Amino acid sequence: MRYAPDQLQTARQLRLNLEDLIAQGHFEQAVQTGTQAVAAAEAALWSKVNAAEDAIATARRYDAFSFEPDRMARAIVSVRQAREQIEAGRYQEAELNAQQALTSATHSIRRSREASFRKQLDSLNNRLAQATKGGTGFYHVAEVAQIVGEMNQLRAQFDPEGYEDFAQRVGLLETQLAGMMETTPDVIEEMVVRMQEHLAALEARGARRDMSGEADAVRQHINYAELDFRNSRFRSSYENAKKASELLALIEQGLAEREFDARLTEFMREFSGLLNEFGPVLDMGSTTMMQLVIDTHGRARAVAMLNALPPTTLRTRINEIGARVQVMAVPATRMDIHESMLRMLEMAKDAAAGFERMLILDQYGPDQARDVVQTAYVQMLNARHRQLEIMETIQYPQVDDPVEGVQRVLQ
């Protein structure tokens, strides 16, 4: 009853109905009722895990990774463990992990809403300060006072449960301020200089090479914004400045994605190089290796891995790659790829540890030795498949897989 009382009660009632139908000889209805009972029981079993995953998805929507990365990571790990534990029949452990994930994700949603709202208000406050400095406060005294008063009221009344409404009200204030700013002489001049500097910095990072069309469009909109302002076409000037700002953000995101993809590609190539160095062992395949580890008397024996990278070195270097991947700057659009890369490296590291154990297989029984060999090869094969999947999702640059022969790790 701890998981989902309503669903579980439904399942129990359906079971009672099933017993009555069987007793009365209504077997076709009994089959249908039995199916419904199983479905209801299944829903009850997974309800808390599903609720936790829904909460995690909602937290992602509020960019919780930016505000609560550690708590979100724990929630994701906990809900994954809960799924595995339910499938393994460890229901009490699963409930604890699912509840922990749900609690963490719910807390992250609330904190992320609070942080996002504060960030939105801070952004509005900074823009208000800039506008006032540029002359808006002088020309729009009453309007500025109204915006400040409403900001203070929103800050005092804010409730995370009503986040959408509060965020919309702040957005209206931003629009109101933007309308005031377009009539202020100094604002456009400062904005033009700032955007030109931003564009120059982005071009130094490669925008001229990789996103020349967008860079040219930014320059054009900046010029039109300045020209329209000089000709007193303030709204048109503001719209061009806004479009230039949006394009600058788009270029910033595009360059960040390219830089991330290029760096991830380097890590992929480094990992593939390790597999090549370990290739003689991988290419041998699990079947051949299992024949080698059992002597003619049926006893397990240690394996000497010659002409290949030592498995201890393999594990250490995979771990080093993982540490560098962990601290990468990750654009919001690349979070899933980053997480997949880390999981793939964990698989490969576990496989390398299995190959390490082959060096001391004489300490194992024959069945255990075969299991060590089989598990290591399967884990490395799974890591290899995950690597290929990730490489297919890397948008910039497209790369070819340099590893050959590794598909034979499992015969």
Tab-separated table of C-alpha atoms in Angstrom:
chain	number	residue	atom	x	y	z
A	1	MET	CA	0.000	0.000	0.000
A	2	ARG	CA	3.013	2.298	0.400
A	3	TYR	CA	3.579	2.568	-3.356
A	4	ALA	CA	0.162	3.677	-4.660
A	5	PRO	CA	-2.832	2.944	-2.415
A	6	ASP	CA	-5.507	3.696	-5.011
A	7	GLN	CA	-3.958	1.567	-7.781
A	8	LEU	CA	-3.200	-1.271	-5.397
A	9	GLN	CA	-6.736	-1.227	-3.994
A	10	THR	CA	-8.039	-1.382	-7.567
A	11	ALA	CA	-5.821	-4.394	-8.273
A	12	ARG	CA	-7.050	-6.148	-5.126
A	13	GLN	CA	-10.685	-5.509	-5.986
A	14	LEU	CA	-10.120	-6.831	-9.501
A	15	ARG	CA	-8.545	-9.946	-8.047
A	16	LEU	CA	-11.611	-10.529	-5.856
A	17	ASN	CA	-13.819	-10.037	-8.917
A	18	LEU	CA	-11.625	-12.511	-10.787
A	19	GLU	CA	-12.142	-15.161	-8.105
A	20	ASP	CA	-15.903	-14.624	-8.214
A	21	LEU	CA	-15.979	-14.897	-12.016
A	22	ILE	CA	-13.970	-18.115	-11.971
A	23	ALA	CA	-16.236	-19.562	-9.298
A	24	GLN	CA	-19.263	-18.674	-11.433
A	25	GLY	CA	-17.719	-20.178	-14.573
A	26	HIS	CA	-17.396	-16.863	-16.490
A	27	PHE	CA	-13.971	-17.686	-17.816
A	28	GLU	CA	-13.784	-15.170	-20.695
A	29	GLN	CA	-14.664	-12.322	-18.358
A	30	ALA	CA	-12.215	-13.790	-15.859
A	31	VAL	CA	-9.399	-13.565	-18.396
A	32	GLN	CA	-10.202	-9.908	-19.091
A	33	THR	CA	-10.461	-9.108	-15.409
A	34	GLY	CA	-7.192	-10.927	-14.744
A	35	THR	CA	-5.461	-8.835	-17.394
A	36	GLN	CA	-6.855	-5.677	-15.805
A	37	ALA	CA	-5.696	-6.842	-12.373
A	38	VAL	CA	-2.167	-7.451	-13.634
A	39	ALA	CA	-2.094	-4.038	-15.296
A	40	ALA	CA	-3.347	-2.344	-12.138
A	41	ALA	CA	-0.794	-4.166	-10.004
A	42	GLU	CA	1.941	-3.239	-12.461
A	43	ALA	CA	0.863	0.421	-12.316
A	44	ALA	CA	0.928	0.328	-8.522
A	45	LEU	CA	4.373	-1.260	-8.494
A	46	TRP	CA	5.926	1.341	-10.791
A	47	SER	CA	3.895	4.372	-9.719
A	48	LYS	CA	6.495	5.911	-7.429
A	49	VAL	CA	9.295	5.356	-9.939
A	50	ASN	CA	7.135	6.937	-12.656
A	51	ALA	CA	6.292	9.848	-10.364
A	52	ALA	CA	9.997	10.364	-9.645
A	53	GLU	CA	10.865	10.301	-13.356
A	54	ASP	CA	8.075	12.796	-14.092
A	55	ALA	CA	9.413	15.064	-11.364
A	56	ILE	CA	12.939	14.804	-12.803
A	57	ALA	CA	11.610	15.709	-16.262
A	58	THR	CA	9.806	18.730	-14.797
A	59	ALA	CA	12.967	19.770	-12.964
A	60	ARG	CA	14.919	19.564	-16.233
A	61	ARG	CA	12.354	21.875	-17.823
A	62	TYR	CA	13.174	24.466	-15.167
A	63	ASP	CA	16.924	24.028	-15.851
A	64	ALA	CA	17.471	22.399	-12.467
A	65	PHE	CA	20.915	21.152	-13.524
A	66	SER	CA	22.104	24.766	-13.558
A	67	PHE	CA	20.896	25.423	-10.013
A	68	GLU	CA	20.979	22.008	-8.285
A	69	PRO	CA	23.368	19.773	-10.268
A	70	ASP	CA	24.343	17.507	-7.355
A	71	ARG	CA	20.788	16.942	-6.144
A	72	MET	CA	19.576	16.256	-9.689
A	73	ALA	CA	22.421	13.809	-10.277
A	74	ARG	CA	21.467	11.957	-7.078
A	75	ALA	CA	17.823	11.859	-8.144
A	76	ILE	CA	18.702	10.389	-11.541
A	77	VAL	CA	20.961	7.759	-9.969
A	78	SER	CA	18.334	6.871	-7.343
A	79	VAL	CA	15.488	6.426	-9.826
A	80	ARG	CA	17.710	4.336	-12.092
A	81	GLN	CA	18.612	2.127	-9.118
A	82	ALA	CA	14.932	1.873	-8.168
A	83	ARG	CA	14.067	0.552	-11.631
A	84	GLU	CA	16.851	-2.003	-11.471
A	85	GLN	CA	15.826	-3.060	-7.961
A	86	ILE	CA	12.168	-3.549	-8.939
A	87	GLU	CA	13.235	-5.686	-11.872
A	88	ALA	CA	15.390	-7.687	-9.458
A	89	GLY	CA	12.499	-8.083	-6.998
A	90	ARG	CA	14.090	-5.880	-4.292
A	91	TYR	CA	10.941	-3.846	-3.713
A	92	GLN	CA	11.725	-2.245	-0.346
A	93	GLU	CA	15.071	-0.936	-1.584
A	94	ALA	CA	13.362	0.242	-4.755
A	95	GLU	CA	10.748	2.148	-2.771
A	96	LEU	CA	13.408	3.913	-0.727
A	97	ASN	CA	15.381	4.923	-3.812
A	98	ALA	CA	12.256	6.005	-5.704
A	99	GLN	CA	11.102	8.111	-2.743
A	100	GLN	CA	14.562	9.631	-2.438
A	101	ALA	CA	14.552	10.473	-6.151
A	102	LEU	CA	11.049	11.938	-5.931
A	103	THR	CA	11.946	14.027	-2.874
A	104	SER	CA	15.165	15.285	-4.452
A	105	ALA	CA	13.513	16.123	-7.785
A	106	THR	CA	10.566	17.865	-6.080
A	107	HIS	CA	12.988	19.896	-3.981
A	108	SER	CA	14.971	20.753	-7.123
A	109	ILE	CA	11.811	21.909	-8.902
A	110	ARG	CA	11.009	24.287	-6.069
A	111	ARG	CA	14.569	25.569	-5.730
A	112	SER	CA	14.939	25.927	-9.507
A	113	ARG	CA	11.730	27.913	-9.748
A	114	GLU	CA	12.933	30.164	-6.949
A	115	ALA	CA	16.370	30.572	-8.523
A	116	SER	CA	14.919	31.132	-11.989
A	117	PHE	CA	12.505	33.750	-10.676
A	118	ARG	CA	15.299	35.523	-8.760
A	119	LYS	CA	17.445	35.418	-11.874
A	120	GLN	CA	14.618	36.903	-13.941
A	121	LEU	CA	14.078	39.675	-11.403
A	122	ASP	CA	17.823	40.327	-11.155
A	123	SER	CA	18.021	40.556	-14.935
A	124	LEU	CA	15.128	43.022	-14.987
A	125	ASN	CA	16.719	45.010	-12.167
A	126	ASN	CA	20.047	45.180	-14.026
A	127	ARG	CA	18.324	46.335	-17.206
A	128	LEU	CA	16.401	48.913	-15.189
A	129	ALA	CA	19.653	50.207	-13.681
A	130	GLN	CA	21.246	50.436	-17.121
A	131	ALA	CA	18.216	52.184	-18.576
A	132	THR	CA	18.111	54.653	-15.703
A	133	LYS	CA	21.803	55.373	-16.138
A	134	GLY	CA	21.238	56.020	-19.841
A	135	GLY	CA	18.485	58.592	-19.219
A	136	THR	CA	15.307	56.508	-19.026
A	137	GLY	CA	14.767	57.455	-15.384
A	138	PHE	CA	14.836	61.126	-16.311
A	139	TYR	CA	12.329	60.828	-19.146
A	140	HIS	CA	10.042	58.219	-17.561
A	141	VAL	CA	10.039	58.956	-13.820
A	142	ALA	CA	6.507	57.710	-13.086
A	143	GLU	CA	6.890	54.597	-15.244
A	144	VAL	CA	10.203	53.615	-13.615
A	145	ALA	CA	8.697	54.077	-10.142
A	146	GLN	CA	5.763	51.854	-11.151
A	147	ILE	CA	8.096	49.085	-12.382
A	148	VAL	CA	10.173	49.222	-9.184
A	149	GLY	CA	7.021	49.039	-7.032
A	150	GLU	CA	5.647	46.035	-8.941
A	151	MET	CA	9.022	44.276	-8.756
A	152	ASN	CA	9.070	44.651	-4.965
A	153	GLN	CA	5.504	43.370	-4.767
A	154	LEU	CA	6.287	40.327	-6.913
A	155	ARG	CA	9.387	39.553	-4.872
A	156	ALA	CA	7.380	39.639	-1.613
A	157	GLN	CA	4.450	37.589	-2.940
A	158	PHE	CA	6.361	34.974	-4.942
A	159	ASP	CA	5.258	31.373	-4.483
A	160	PRO	CA	7.048	28.606	-6.465
A	161	GLU	CA	3.710	26.863	-7.043
A	162	GLY	CA	2.558	29.861	-9.074
A	163	TYR	CA	5.835	30.275	-10.926
A	164	GLU	CA	4.360	30.530	-14.426
A	165	ASP	CA	2.076	33.411	-13.473
A	166	PHE	CA	4.838	35.324	-11.671
A	167	ALA	CA	7.271	34.783	-14.540
A	168	GLN	CA	4.680	36.093	-17.005
A	169	ARG	CA	4.158	39.219	-14.897
A	170	VAL	CA	7.897	39.864	-14.823
A	171	GLY	CA	7.930	39.374	-18.596
A	172	LEU	CA	5.292	42.075	-18.960
A	173	LEU	CA	7.460	44.436	-16.924
A	174	GLU	CA	10.409	43.602	-19.188
A	175	THR	CA	8.308	44.455	-22.228
A	176	GLN	CA	7.209	47.704	-20.615
A	177	LEU	CA	10.798	48.651	-19.824
A	178	ALA	CA	11.895	47.761	-23.360
A	179	GLY	CA	9.278	50.133	-24.726
A	180	MET	CA	10.638	52.905	-22.507
A	181	MET	CA	14.222	52.184	-23.467
A	182	GLU	CA	13.590	52.569	-27.164
A	183	THR	CA	12.894	56.292	-26.664
A	184	THR	CA	16.031	56.889	-24.589
A	185	PRO	CA	18.929	58.361	-26.608
A	186	ASP	CA	21.871	56.783	-24.777
A	187	VAL	CA	20.539	53.245	-24.671
A	188	ILE	CA	20.959	52.400	-28.330
A	189	GLU	CA	24.500	53.753	-28.427
A	190	GLU	CA	25.593	51.620	-25.487
A	191	MET	CA	23.779	48.615	-26.916
A	192	VAL	CA	25.476	48.962	-30.309
A	193	VAL	CA	28.951	49.151	-28.762
A	194	ARG	CA	28.232	46.147	-26.526
A	195	MET	CA	26.900	44.023	-29.378
A	196	GLN	CA	29.804	44.952	-31.652
A	197	GLU	CA	32.257	43.890	-28.945
A	198	HIS	CA	30.311	40.688	-28.396
A	199	LEU	CA	30.313	39.936	-32.118
A	200	ALA	CA	34.055	40.584	-32.343
A	201	ALA	CA	34.664	38.160	-29.473
A	202	LEU	CA	32.504	35.517	-31.151
A	203	GLU	CA	34.305	35.970	-34.467
A	204	ALA	CA	37.592	35.461	-32.653
A	205	ARG	CA	36.177	32.104	-31.498
A	206	GLY	CA	35.291	31.084	-35.061
A	207	ALA	CA	31.898	32.651	-35.825
A	208	ARG	CA	33.189	34.089	-39.090
A	209	ARG	CA	34.274	30.615	-40.171
A	210	ASP	CA	31.421	28.469	-38.814
A	211	MET	CA	28.413	30.829	-38.756
A	212	SER	CA	29.248	33.520	-41.287
A	213	GLY	CA	25.623	34.030	-42.336
A	214	GLU	CA	24.480	34.713	-38.797
A	215	ALA	CA	27.484	36.966	-38.125
A	216	ASP	CA	26.728	39.032	-41.236
A	217	ALA	CA	23.078	39.287	-40.190
A	218	VAL	CA	24.099	40.553	-36.725
A	219	ARG	CA	26.289	43.236	-38.263
A	220	GLN	CA	23.450	44.265	-40.582
A	221	HIS	CA	20.889	44.502	-37.775
A	222	ILE	CA	23.303	46.526	-35.628
A	223	ASN	CA	23.822	48.995	-38.464
A	224	TYR	CA	20.085	49.304	-39.080
A	225	ALA	CA	19.435	49.756	-35.352
A	226	GLU	CA	21.870	52.651	-35.206
A	227	LEU	CA	20.623	54.214	-38.464
A	228	ASP	CA	16.942	53.947	-37.480
A	229	PHE	CA	17.655	55.528	-34.110
A	230	ARG	CA	19.407	58.496	-35.731
A	231	ASN	CA	16.346	58.920	-37.983
A	232	SER	CA	13.995	58.728	-34.958
A	233	ARG	CA	12.528	55.378	-36.035
A	234	PHE	CA	12.812	54.140	-32.471
A	235	ARG	CA	10.641	51.044	-32.669
A	236	SER	CA	12.353	49.806	-35.813
A	237	SER	CA	15.712	50.534	-34.198
A	238	TYR	CA	14.742	48.533	-31.126
A	239	GLU	CA	13.459	45.589	-33.202
A	240	ASN	CA	16.744	45.443	-35.115
A	241	ALA	CA	18.742	45.628	-31.893
A	242	LYS	CA	16.599	42.860	-30.397
A	243	LYS	CA	17.091	40.683	-33.488
A	244	ALA	CA	20.844	41.268	-33.347
A	245	SER	CA	20.867	40.277	-29.680
A	246	GLU	CA	18.922	37.076	-30.430
A	247	LEU	CA	21.333	36.191	-33.224
A	248	LEU	CA	24.299	36.805	-30.936
A	249	ALA	CA	22.791	34.362	-28.444
A	250	LEU	CA	22.235	31.867	-31.266
A	251	ILE	CA	25.860	32.201	-32.377
A	252	GLU	CA	27.030	31.821	-28.779
A	253	GLN	CA	25.059	28.602	-28.455
A	254	GLY	CA	26.222	27.310	-31.842
A	255	LEU	CA	29.883	27.916	-31.033
A	256	ALA	CA	29.477	26.313	-27.612
A	257	GLU	CA	27.956	23.248	-29.277
A	258	ARG	CA	30.766	23.047	-31.814
A	259	GLU	CA	33.428	23.451	-29.133
A	260	PHE	CA	31.780	20.748	-27.025
A	261	ASP	CA	31.430	18.368	-29.982
A	262	ALA	CA	35.035	18.918	-31.040
A	263	ARG	CA	36.294	18.238	-27.533
A	264	LEU	CA	34.076	15.177	-27.159
A	265	THR	CA	35.357	13.912	-30.498
A	266	GLU	CA	38.927	14.187	-29.181
A	267	PHE	CA	37.955	12.090	-26.171
A	268	MET	CA	36.264	9.557	-28.461
A	269	ARG	CA	39.408	9.239	-30.547
A	270	GLU	CA	41.528	8.875	-27.432
A	271	PHE	CA	39.225	6.124	-26.152
A	272	SER	CA	39.270	4.394	-29.556
A	273	GLY	CA	43.067	4.543	-29.484
A	274	LEU	CA	43.023	2.689	-26.162
A	275	LEU	CA	40.810	-0.013	-27.659
A	276	ASN	CA	43.229	-0.348	-30.559
A	277	GLU	CA	46.138	-0.784	-28.159
A	278	PHE	CA	44.120	-3.428	-26.317
A	279	GLY	CA	42.955	-4.898	-29.626
A	280	PRO	CA	44.946	-8.165	-29.526
A	281	VAL	CA	42.992	-9.195	-26.416
A	282	LEU	CA	39.632	-7.952	-27.676
A	283	ASP	CA	40.051	-9.559	-31.089
A	284	MET	CA	40.744	-12.925	-29.463
A	285	GLY	CA	37.093	-13.089	-28.457
A	286	SER	CA	35.438	-14.569	-25.396
A	287	THR	CA	35.193	-18.115	-26.747
A	288	THR	CA	38.913	-18.431	-27.469
A	289	MET	CA	39.792	-16.751	-24.195
A	290	MET	CA	37.620	-19.187	-22.213
A	291	GLN	CA	39.442	-22.064	-23.844
A	292	LEU	CA	42.775	-20.589	-22.783
A	293	VAL	CA	41.852	-19.970	-19.148
A	294	ILE	CA	40.913	-23.619	-18.437
A	295	ASP	CA	43.788	-26.127	-18.463
A	296	THR	CA	43.588	-29.791	-19.514
A	297	HIS	CA	42.713	-30.769	-15.946
A	298	GLY	CA	39.704	-28.437	-15.887
A	299	ARG	CA	41.360	-25.915	-13.595
A	300	ALA	CA	41.308	-22.145	-14.135
A	301	ARG	CA	44.616	-20.485	-14.867
A	302	ALA	CA	45.814	-16.889	-15.136
A	303	VAL	CA	46.175	-15.234	-18.536
A	304	ALA	CA	49.306	-13.471	-19.770
A	305	MET	CA	48.183	-10.630	-22.054
A	306	LEU	CA	51.162	-10.067	-24.331
A	307	ASN	CA	51.467	-7.529	-27.142
A	308	ALA	CA	48.574	-5.500	-25.745
A	309	LEU	CA	48.074	-2.572	-23.420
A	310	PRO	CA	48.021	-3.907	-19.810
A	311	PRO	CA	44.419	-3.981	-18.534
A	312	THR	CA	45.419	-2.025	-15.411
A	313	THR	CA	46.752	0.746	-17.640
A	314	LEU	CA	43.615	0.516	-19.770
A	315	ARG	CA	41.377	1.017	-16.740
A	316	THR	CA	43.517	3.887	-15.416
A	317	ARG	CA	43.505	5.744	-18.708
A	318	ILE	CA	39.757	5.250	-19.204
A	319	ASN	CA	39.277	6.685	-15.730
A	320	GLU	CA	41.442	9.690	-16.667
A	321	ILE	CA	39.339	10.326	-19.770
A	322	GLY	CA	36.196	10.114	-17.647
A	323	ALA	CA	37.557	12.694	-15.195
A	324	ARG	CA	38.208	15.136	-18.042
A	325	VAL	CA	34.803	14.515	-19.599
A	326	GLN	CA	33.169	15.094	-16.200
A	327	VAL	CA	34.458	18.685	-15.944
A	328	MET	CA	33.623	19.726	-19.521
A	329	ALA	CA	31.586	22.867	-20.102
A	330	VAL	CA	28.315	21.369	-21.338
A	331	PRO	CA	25.725	23.376	-23.320
A	332	ALA	CA	22.133	22.724	-22.294
A	333	THR	CA	21.525	21.078	-25.674
A	334	ARG	CA	24.304	18.555	-25.022
A	335	MET	CA	23.425	17.342	-21.517
A	336	ASP	CA	22.108	13.972	-22.717
A	337	ILE	CA	25.179	13.276	-24.874
A	338	HIS	CA	27.456	14.186	-21.980
A	339	GLU	CA	25.604	11.865	-19.619
A	340	SER	CA	25.714	9.041	-22.193
A	341	MET	CA	29.465	9.508	-22.624
A	342	LEU	CA	30.043	9.212	-18.887
A	343	ARG	CA	27.918	6.046	-18.712
A	344	MET	CA	29.822	4.537	-21.643
A	345	LEU	CA	33.171	5.187	-19.973
A	346	GLU	CA	31.892	3.595	-16.750
A	347	MET	CA	30.950	0.477	-18.750
A	348	ALA	CA	34.398	0.371	-20.334
A	349	LYS	CA	36.106	0.875	-16.974
A	350	ASP	CA	34.124	-2.021	-15.472
A	351	ALA	CA	35.137	-4.172	-18.447
A	352	ALA	CA	38.805	-3.230	-17.980
A	353	ALA	CA	38.542	-4.256	-14.336
A	354	GLY	CA	37.220	-7.625	-15.533
A	355	PHE	CA	40.206	-8.046	-17.841
A	356	GLU	CA	42.440	-7.227	-14.858
A	357	ARG	CA	40.885	-10.123	-12.963
A	358	MET	CA	41.914	-12.462	-15.778
A	359	LEU	CA	45.498	-11.950	-14.642
A	360	ILE	CA	44.667	-13.839	-11.442
A	361	LEU	CA	42.141	-16.368	-12.721
A	362	ASP	CA	44.126	-19.165	-11.066
A	363	GLN	CA	42.496	-17.939	-7.842
A	364	TYR	CA	39.022	-18.725	-9.222
A	365	GLY	CA	37.065	-21.888	-9.871
A	366	PRO	CA	36.475	-22.840	-13.534
A	367	ASP	CA	32.874	-21.625	-13.621
A	368	GLN	CA	33.829	-18.355	-11.959
A	369	ALA	CA	36.700	-17.928	-14.408
A	370	ARG	CA	34.409	-18.404	-17.387
A	371	ASP	CA	31.980	-15.877	-15.912
A	372	VAL	CA	34.770	-13.321	-15.445
A	373	VAL	CA	35.819	-13.726	-19.089
A	374	GLN	CA	32.288	-13.618	-20.474
A	375	THR	CA	31.303	-10.577	-18.374
A	376	ALA	CA	34.390	-8.565	-19.322
A	377	TYR	CA	33.873	-9.130	-23.051
A	378	VAL	CA	30.152	-8.393	-22.884
A	379	GLN	CA	30.731	-5.190	-20.912
A	380	MET	CA	33.318	-3.967	-23.402
A	381	LEU	CA	31.017	-4.842	-26.292
A	382	ASN	CA	28.193	-2.865	-24.674
A	383	ALA	CA	30.533	0.080	-24.144
A	384	ARG	CA	31.580	-0.161	-27.768
A	385	HIS	CA	27.969	-0.129	-28.976
A	386	ARG	CA	27.210	2.872	-26.756
A	387	GLN	CA	30.258	4.647	-28.176
A	388	LEU	CA	28.995	4.154	-31.734
A	389	GLU	CA	25.549	5.449	-30.762
A	390	ILE	CA	27.060	8.574	-29.233
A	391	MET	CA	29.289	9.202	-32.233
A	392	GLU	CA	26.222	9.137	-34.476
A	393	THR	CA	24.650	11.933	-32.390
A	394	ILE	CA	27.680	14.246	-32.515
A	395	GLN	CA	26.682	16.986	-34.929
A	396	TYR	CA	29.938	18.944	-35.217
A	397	PRO	CA	32.160	17.524	-36.541
A	398	GLN	CA	31.024	14.287	-38.109
A	399	VAL	CA	33.741	11.684	-37.508
A	400	ASP	CA	34.525	8.208	-38.748
A	401	ASP	CA	35.150	5.449	-36.239
A	402	PRO	CA	38.876	4.630	-36.284
A	403	VAL	CA	38.542	1.318	-34.444
A	404	GLU	CA	38.695	-1.891	-36.451
A	405	GLY	CA	38.099	-5.448	-35.356
A	406	VAL	CA	36.633	-4.599	-31.978
A	407	GLN	CA	33.217	-5.892	-33.049
A	408	ARG	CA	34.733	-9.370	-32.552
A	409	VAL	CA	35.080	-8.914	-28.797
A	410	LEU	CA	32.225	-11.389	-28.368
A	411	GLN	CA	32.155	-14.437	-30.613
